[in-house]
XYZ file of C-alpha atoms in Angstrom:
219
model
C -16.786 -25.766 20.705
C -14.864 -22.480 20.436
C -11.943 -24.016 19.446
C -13.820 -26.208 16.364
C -15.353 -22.329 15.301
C -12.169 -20.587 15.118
C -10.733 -23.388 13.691
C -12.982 -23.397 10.869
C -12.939 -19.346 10.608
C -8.902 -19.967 10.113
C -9.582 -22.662 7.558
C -12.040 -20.531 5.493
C -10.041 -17.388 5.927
C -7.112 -19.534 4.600
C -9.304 -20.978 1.801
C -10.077 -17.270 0.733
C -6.658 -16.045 0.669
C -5.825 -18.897 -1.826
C -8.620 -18.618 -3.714
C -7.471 -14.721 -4.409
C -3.733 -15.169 -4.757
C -4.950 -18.029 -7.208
C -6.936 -15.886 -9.185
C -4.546 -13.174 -9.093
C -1.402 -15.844 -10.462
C -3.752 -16.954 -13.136
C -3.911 -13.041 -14.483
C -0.164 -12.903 -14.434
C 0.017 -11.049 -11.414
C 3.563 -10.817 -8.663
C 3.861 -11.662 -5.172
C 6.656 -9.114 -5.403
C 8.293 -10.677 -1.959
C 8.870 -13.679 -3.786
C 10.532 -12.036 -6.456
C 12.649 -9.987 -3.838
C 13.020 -11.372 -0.406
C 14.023 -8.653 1.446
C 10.681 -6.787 0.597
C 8.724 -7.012 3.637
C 4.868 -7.442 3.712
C 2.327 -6.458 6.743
C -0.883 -6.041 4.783
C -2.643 -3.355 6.872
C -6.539 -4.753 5.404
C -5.982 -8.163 6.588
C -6.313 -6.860 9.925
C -8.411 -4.073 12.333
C -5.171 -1.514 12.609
C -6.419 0.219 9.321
C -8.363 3.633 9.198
C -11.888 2.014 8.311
C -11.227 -0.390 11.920
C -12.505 -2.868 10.021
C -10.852 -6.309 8.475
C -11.554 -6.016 5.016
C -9.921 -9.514 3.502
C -8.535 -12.681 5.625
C -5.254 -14.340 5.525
C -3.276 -12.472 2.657
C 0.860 -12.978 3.055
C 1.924 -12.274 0.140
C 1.733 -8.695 -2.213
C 0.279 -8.856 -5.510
C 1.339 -6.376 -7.954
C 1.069 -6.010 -12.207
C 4.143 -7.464 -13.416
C 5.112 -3.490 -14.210
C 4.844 -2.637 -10.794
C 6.820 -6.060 -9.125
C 9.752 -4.767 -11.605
C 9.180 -1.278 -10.095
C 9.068 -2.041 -6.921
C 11.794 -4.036 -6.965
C 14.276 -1.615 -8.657
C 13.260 0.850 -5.702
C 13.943 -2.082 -2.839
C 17.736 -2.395 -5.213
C 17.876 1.606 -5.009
C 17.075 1.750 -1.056
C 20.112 -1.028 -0.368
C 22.514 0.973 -2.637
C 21.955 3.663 0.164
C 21.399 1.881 2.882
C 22.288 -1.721 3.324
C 20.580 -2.849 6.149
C 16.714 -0.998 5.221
C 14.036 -2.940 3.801
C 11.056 -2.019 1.736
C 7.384 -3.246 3.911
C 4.307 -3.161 1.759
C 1.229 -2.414 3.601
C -1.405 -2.767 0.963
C -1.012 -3.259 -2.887
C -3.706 -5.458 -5.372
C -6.997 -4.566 -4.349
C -9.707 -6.645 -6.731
C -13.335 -4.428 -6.717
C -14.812 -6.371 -4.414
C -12.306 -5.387 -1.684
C -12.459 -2.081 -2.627
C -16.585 -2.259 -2.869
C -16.501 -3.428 0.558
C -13.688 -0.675 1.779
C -16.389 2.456 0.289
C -19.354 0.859 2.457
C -17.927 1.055 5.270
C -16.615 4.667 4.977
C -19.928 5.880 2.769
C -21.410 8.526 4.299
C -18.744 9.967 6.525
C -15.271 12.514 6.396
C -13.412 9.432 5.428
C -14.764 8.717 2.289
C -13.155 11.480 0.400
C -9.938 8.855 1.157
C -11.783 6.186 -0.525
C -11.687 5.831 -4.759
C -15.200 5.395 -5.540
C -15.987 1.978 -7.545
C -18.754 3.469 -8.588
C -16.247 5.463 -10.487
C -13.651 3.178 -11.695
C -11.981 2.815 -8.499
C -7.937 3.544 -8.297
C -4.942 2.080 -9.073
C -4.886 -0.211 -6.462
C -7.337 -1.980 -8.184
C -5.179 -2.265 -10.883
C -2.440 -3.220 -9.202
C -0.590 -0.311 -10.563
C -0.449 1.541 -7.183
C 1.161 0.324 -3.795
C 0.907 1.568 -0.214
C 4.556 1.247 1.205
C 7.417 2.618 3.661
C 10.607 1.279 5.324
C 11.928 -0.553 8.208
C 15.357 -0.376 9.636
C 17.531 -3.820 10.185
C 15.211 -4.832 13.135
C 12.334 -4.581 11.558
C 10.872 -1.042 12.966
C 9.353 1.337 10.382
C 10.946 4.090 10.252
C 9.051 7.289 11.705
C 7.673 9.287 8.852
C 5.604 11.747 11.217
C 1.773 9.512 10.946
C 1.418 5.994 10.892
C 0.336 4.573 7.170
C -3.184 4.645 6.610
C -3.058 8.476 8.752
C -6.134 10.474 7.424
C -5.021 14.299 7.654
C -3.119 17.261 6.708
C 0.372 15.724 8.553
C 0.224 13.058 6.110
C 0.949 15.239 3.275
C 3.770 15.860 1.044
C 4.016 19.292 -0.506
C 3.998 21.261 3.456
C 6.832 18.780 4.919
C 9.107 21.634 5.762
C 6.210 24.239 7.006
C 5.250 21.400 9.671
C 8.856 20.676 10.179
C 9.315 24.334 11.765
C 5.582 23.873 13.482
C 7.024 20.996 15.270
C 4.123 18.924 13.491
C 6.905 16.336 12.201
C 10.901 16.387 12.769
C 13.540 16.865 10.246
C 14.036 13.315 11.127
C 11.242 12.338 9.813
C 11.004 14.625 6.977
C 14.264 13.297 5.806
C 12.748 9.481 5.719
C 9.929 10.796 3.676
C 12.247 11.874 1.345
C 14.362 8.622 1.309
C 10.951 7.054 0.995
C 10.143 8.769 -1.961
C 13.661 9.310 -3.562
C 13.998 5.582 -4.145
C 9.968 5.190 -5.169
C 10.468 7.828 -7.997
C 13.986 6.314 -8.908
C 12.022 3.204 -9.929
C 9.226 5.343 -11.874
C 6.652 5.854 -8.982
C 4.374 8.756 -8.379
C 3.525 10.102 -5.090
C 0.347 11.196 -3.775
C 0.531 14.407 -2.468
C -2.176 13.692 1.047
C -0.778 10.552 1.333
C 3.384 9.778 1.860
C 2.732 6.240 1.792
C 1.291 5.845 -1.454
C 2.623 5.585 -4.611
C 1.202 5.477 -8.172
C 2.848 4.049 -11.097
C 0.621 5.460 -14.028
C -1.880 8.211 -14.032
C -5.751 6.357 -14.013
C -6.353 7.109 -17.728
C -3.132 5.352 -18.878
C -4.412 1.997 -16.740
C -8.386 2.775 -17.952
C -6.335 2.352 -21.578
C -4.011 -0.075 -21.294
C -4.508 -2.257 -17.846
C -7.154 -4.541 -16.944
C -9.320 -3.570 -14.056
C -9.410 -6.534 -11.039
C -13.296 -6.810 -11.399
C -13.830 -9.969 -8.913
């Protein structure tokens, strides 16, 4: 009997992540490893090892991006390579439709962590344009490279503009200063903005430009 359950729980969860990669194609949306092989994908919401501890969508492989941000992304995977042959781009989030990101502010409403969340209330982010990506880089074995906090790290040692303060606090290494910098070198080579709480995340317009000229994933 428990095998019939999870059996069916796989083929819904499967049925779902069609269903949204479907609807995503239809809109003209990327699955930017498909356009670039080498760009790993380990979506960090399909699963429990995320900061809300909670699975917030089922059986996603693939990263979605706007067409602007595939190109983007891609130029930065070409840039990494040019410096490093053997490193690979790994995507850990990137499309978010609303109802994803409805579900993401529940579960943090009401506590410290929501200040992490874009309210959809509000508009959301660009995730939920596809216009922003959460991403780092693994060496030629596949092992992310250590940047100081895991992805998805809610705190002060996950930001940008006090690298070399926590550097000589012994909060991070030089090490891994220097990999936040490769991270972002190549991410702003292909026309990315970072985040400055967040090393992971990258933007590639400002909100109002996608309010004006994107259309929001309302589904």
């Amino acid at each position: 009997m428990a095998i019939t359950v999870m059996s069916a729980m796989n083929v819904a969860n499967q049925m779902q992540a069609q269903a949204l990669s479907e609807r995503l194609g239809e809109m003209g949306f990327v699955a930017v490893n498909h356009t670039d092989t080498t760009i790993k994908v380990m979506l960090m919401y399909g699963g429990t090892d995320n900061f809300t501890g909670v699975r917030l969508y089922e059986g996603m492989e693939d990263a979605w991006l706007h067409p602007d941000a595939a190109k983007a992304v891609v130029k930065a995977s070409e840039e990494l390579h040019k410096l490093y042959p053997t490193y690979n781009l790994l995507i850990k989030d990137a499309a978010r439709p609303m109802s994803v990101q409805r579900k993401m502010f529940r579960v943090v409403q009401g506590t410290p962590m929501a200040n992490y969340v874009a309210n959809p209330a509000k508009g959301g982010g660009l995730h939920n344009y596809g216009l922003a990506v959460d991403i780092t880089i693994v060496d030629e074995h596949g092992n992310e490279l250590p940047m100081g906090t895991p992805v998805d790290h809610l705190g002060k040692e996950a930001n940008i503009d006090r690298e070399e303060l926590m550097v000589s606090q012994g909060v991070i290494s030089e090490t891994e200063r220097q990999n936040r910098l490769l991270l972002r070198r190549v991410m702003t080579a292909a026309g990315f903005k970072p985040l400055r709480t967040e090393w992971w995340h990258f933007n590639l317009v400002s909100k109002r430009e996608a309010q004006n000229s994107y259309r929001l994933l309302d589904f």
